[in-house]
Coordinates of N, CA and C in Angstrom, one line a residue:
M1 N 10.3 1.9 -17.9 CA 10.5 1.5 -17.2 C 11.1 2.9 -16.4
K2 N 10.3 2.9 -14.9 CA 10.1 4.4 -14.7 C 11.2 4.7 -13.2
K3 N 11.8 5.7 -12.9 CA 12.8 6.2 -12.2 C 12.1 6.9 -11.1
Y4 N 12.0 6.8 -10.2 CA 11.7 7.5 -9.1 C 12.8 8.4 -8.2
D5 N 12.6 9.7 -7.5 CA 13.6 10.3 -6.7 C 13.2 9.3 -5.2
I6 N 13.8 10.2 -4.1 CA 13.7 9.7 -2.9 C 12.4 9.8 -2.6
N7 N 11.6 10.9 -3.1 CA 10.6 11.6 -2.5 C 9.4 10.8 -3.1
G8 N 9.6 10.0 -4.2 CA 8.4 9.5 -4.7 C 8.0 10.0 -6.2
R9 N 8.7 11.1 -6.6 CA 8.5 12.2 -7.9 C 9.1 11.2 -9.1
L10 N 8.5 10.9 -10.2 CA 9.1 10.0 -11.3 C 9.7 11.5 -11.8
T11 N 11.7 10.7 -12.3 CA 12.3 11.9 -12.9 C 12.8 11.1 -13.9
K12 N 12.4 9.7 -14.5 CA 12.6 9.3 -16.0 C 11.7 8.0 -16.2
V13 N 11.3 8.5 -17.7 CA 10.9 6.7 -18.2 C 11.3 6.5 -19.3
V14 N 11.6 5.3 -19.3 CA 12.5 4.8 -20.6 C 11.9 3.9 -21.1
C15 N 11.7 3.2 -22.3 CA 11.2 2.3 -22.9 C 12.2 0.7 -22.3
N16 N 11.4 -0.1 -21.9 CA 12.4 -1.5 -21.7 C 12.4 -2.2 -22.9
G17 N 12.1 -1.7 -24.0 CA 11.9 -2.5 -25.4 C 13.5 -2.1 -26.3
C18 N 13.6 -0.8 -26.0 CA 14.8 0.2 -27.0 C 15.5 1.0 -26.7
G19 N 14.7 1.4 -24.9 CA 16.0 2.2 -24.2 C 15.7 4.1 -24.5
S20 N 14.6 3.9 -25.6 CA 14.5 5.6 -25.8 C 13.9 6.2 -24.3
N21 N 13.9 7.6 -24.4 CA 13.3 8.2 -23.4 C 11.9 8.2 -23.6
I22 N 11.1 8.6 -22.7 CA 9.7 8.4 -22.9 C 9.2 9.8 -22.1
P23 N 8.6 10.7 -22.9 CA 8.4 12.4 -22.5 C 7.4 12.0 -21.3
H24 N 7.8 12.8 -19.9 CA 6.6 12.8 -18.8 C 6.8 14.4 -18.4
S25 N 5.8 14.5 -17.6 CA 5.5 15.9 -16.9 C 5.0 15.7 -15.6
G26 N 5.3 16.0 -14.4 CA 5.5 15.5 -13.3 C 5.7 14.0 -13.0
N27 N 4.5 13.5 -12.7 CA 4.2 12.1 -12.6 C 3.3 11.6 -13.6
I28 N 3.3 12.1 -14.7 CA 2.7 11.7 -15.8 C 3.0 11.5 -16.6
I29 N 3.1 10.2 -17.6 CA 3.5 10.1 -19.0 C 3.1 10.6 -20.0
I30 N 3.6 11.9 -20.7 CA 2.7 12.5 -21.5 C 3.3 12.0 -23.1
G31 N 4.1 11.3 -23.7 CA 4.4 10.9 -24.6 C 3.2 9.3 -25.2
A32 N 3.6 9.0 -26.0 CA 2.8 7.7 -26.5 C 3.3 6.5 -25.9
A33 N 3.2 6.0 -25.1 CA 3.5 4.8 -24.1 C 2.4 4.1 -23.7
L34 N 2.8 2.7 -23.8 CA 2.0 1.5 -22.6 C 2.7 1.2 -21.2
S35 N 2.0 1.6 -20.3 CA 2.9 1.1 -19.0 C 2.5 -0.2 -18.9
F36 N 3.0 -2.0 -18.3 CA 2.6 -2.5 -18.1 C 2.4 -3.4 -16.7
R37 N 1.9 -4.2 -16.0 CA 2.1 -4.2 -14.8 C 1.4 -6.1 -14.8
A38 N 1.8 -7.1 -14.7 CA 1.6 -7.9 -14.1 C 2.1 -8.8 -13.1
E39 N 0.6 -9.6 -11.8 CA 1.2 -9.7 -10.6 C 0.7 -11.3 -10.8
W40 N 2.0 -12.0 -11.1 CA 1.7 -13.4 -10.9 C 1.1 -14.1 -10.1
G41 N 0.3 -15.2 -10.6 CA 0.0 -15.9 -9.2 C -0.1 -17.2 -9.3
Y42 N -0.8 -18.2 -8.5 CA -0.3 -19.7 -8.3 C -0.3 -20.4 -9.2
F43 N 0.2 -21.4 -9.5 CA 0.7 -22.2 -10.7 C 1.2 -21.6 -12.2
S44 N 2.1 -20.5 -11.7 CA 3.0 -20.3 -12.7 C 4.7 -20.4 -12.3
E45 N 5.8 -20.3 -13.0 CA 6.8 -20.4 -12.8 C 7.1 -18.8 -11.6
K46 N 6.4 -18.3 -11.8 CA 6.8 -16.6 -11.2 C 5.9 -16.2 -10.2
D47 N 5.3 -17.1 -9.0 CA 4.2 -17.2 -8.2 C 5.2 -16.3 -7.1
G48 N 4.0 -15.1 -7.0 CA 4.4 -13.8 -6.2 C 4.8 -13.0 -6.4
E49 N 5.6 -13.1 -7.9 CA 6.1 -12.0 -8.7 C 5.0 -10.9 -9.4
T50 N 5.7 -9.6 -8.9 CA 4.9 -8.6 -9.9 C 6.3 -8.3 -11.0
H51 N 5.5 -8.0 -12.4 CA 6.7 -7.7 -13.1 C 5.8 -6.3 -13.9
S52 N 7.0 -5.3 -14.3 CA 6.3 -4.3 -15.0 C 7.5 -4.1 -15.9
F53 N 6.6 -3.1 -16.8 CA 7.5 -2.3 -17.9 C 6.7 -1.2 -18.6
D54 N 7.6 -0.6 -19.3 CA 7.0 0.3 -20.0 C 7.4 0.2 -21.5
L55 N 6.5 0.6 -22.7 CA 7.2 0.4 -24.1 C 6.8 2.0 -24.5
C56 N 7.5 2.3 -25.5 CA 7.3 3.3 -26.1 C 5.8 2.5 -27.2
E57 N 5.3 3.5 -28.2 CA 4.7 3.2 -29.2 C 5.0 1.8 -30.3
S58 N 6.9 2.6 -30.9 CA 7.0 1.8 -32.1 C 7.1 0.3 -31.2
C59 N 7.9 0.2 -29.8 CA 8.0 -1.3 -29.7 C 7.1 -2.3 -29.3
Y60 N 5.7 -1.5 -28.9 CA 4.4 -2.1 -28.7 C 3.8 -2.7 -30.0
D61 N 3.9 -1.5 -31.2 CA 3.6 -2.1 -32.5 C 4.4 -3.4 -32.9
R62 N 5.8 -3.2 -33.1 CA 6.5 -4.4 -33.2 C 6.1 -5.7 -32.8
I63 N 5.9 -6.0 -31.1 CA 5.9 -7.0 -30.2 C 4.3 -7.2 -30.9
V64 N 3.1 -6.5 -30.8 CA 1.8 -6.8 -31.1 C 1.6 -7.4 -32.9
K65 N 2.5 -6.9 -33.3 CA 2.3 -7.6 -34.9 C 2.4 -9.2 -35.4
D66 N 3.2 -9.7 -34.0 CA 3.9 -11.1 -34.0 C 2.5 -11.9 -33.3
F67 N 1.6 -11.4 -32.4 CA 0.7 -12.0 -31.6 C 0.1 -13.5 -33.1
A68 N -0.4 -14.0 -32.2 CA -1.3 -15.1 -33.2 C -2.3 -15.0 -33.2
I69 N -2.9 -14.3 -32.2 CA -4.3 -13.4 -32.5 C -4.3 -12.0 -32.3
P70 N -4.4 -11.4 -32.8 CA -4.6 -9.9 -33.2 C -5.4 -9.1 -32.2
V71 N -4.6 -8.2 -31.5 CA -4.9 -7.3 -30.4 C -6.3 -6.8 -30.9
E72 N -7.2 -6.9 -30.0 CA -8.7 -6.5 -30.1 C -8.4 -4.6 -29.8
I73 N -9.2 -4.0 -31.3 CA -9.3 -2.4 -31.0 C -10.4 -1.8 -31.1
E74 N -10.5 -1.4 -30.3 CA -12.1 -0.6 -30.1 C -11.7 1.1 -30.5
E75 N -12.6 1.7 -31.0 CA -12.3 3.5 -31.5 C -13.3 3.9 -30.3
R76 N -12.4 5.1 -29.6 CA -13.4 5.6 -28.8 C -13.4 7.5 -29.7
T77 N -14.3 7.8 -29.6 CA -14.9 9.1 -30.0 C -15.1 10.3 -29.1
E78 N -14.6 10.3 -27.5 CA -14.5 11.2 -26.7 C -13.1 10.8 -26.2
L79 N -12.3 11.7 -26.0 CA -11.0 11.5 -25.5 C -10.6 12.3 -24.4
L80 N -11.0 11.6 -23.0 CA -10.7 12.7 -21.7 C -9.1 13.1 -21.5

């Protein structure tokens, strides 16, 4: 979960899964983390809601290991 000050600057990033701090510099997350945002549409129980959360790498690994269909992984040779 990202926390911002009144000027819109990122002040803190916390893993929604375990509560650990995720390192950041300025408004950029520099730790191993995933930011997720879903905008729910029609025909769901969450019509019009937007859900967002942040996960550290450990919590991400814990969650995806239980998927019925594994995460698709693609290797990149260049990291920008």
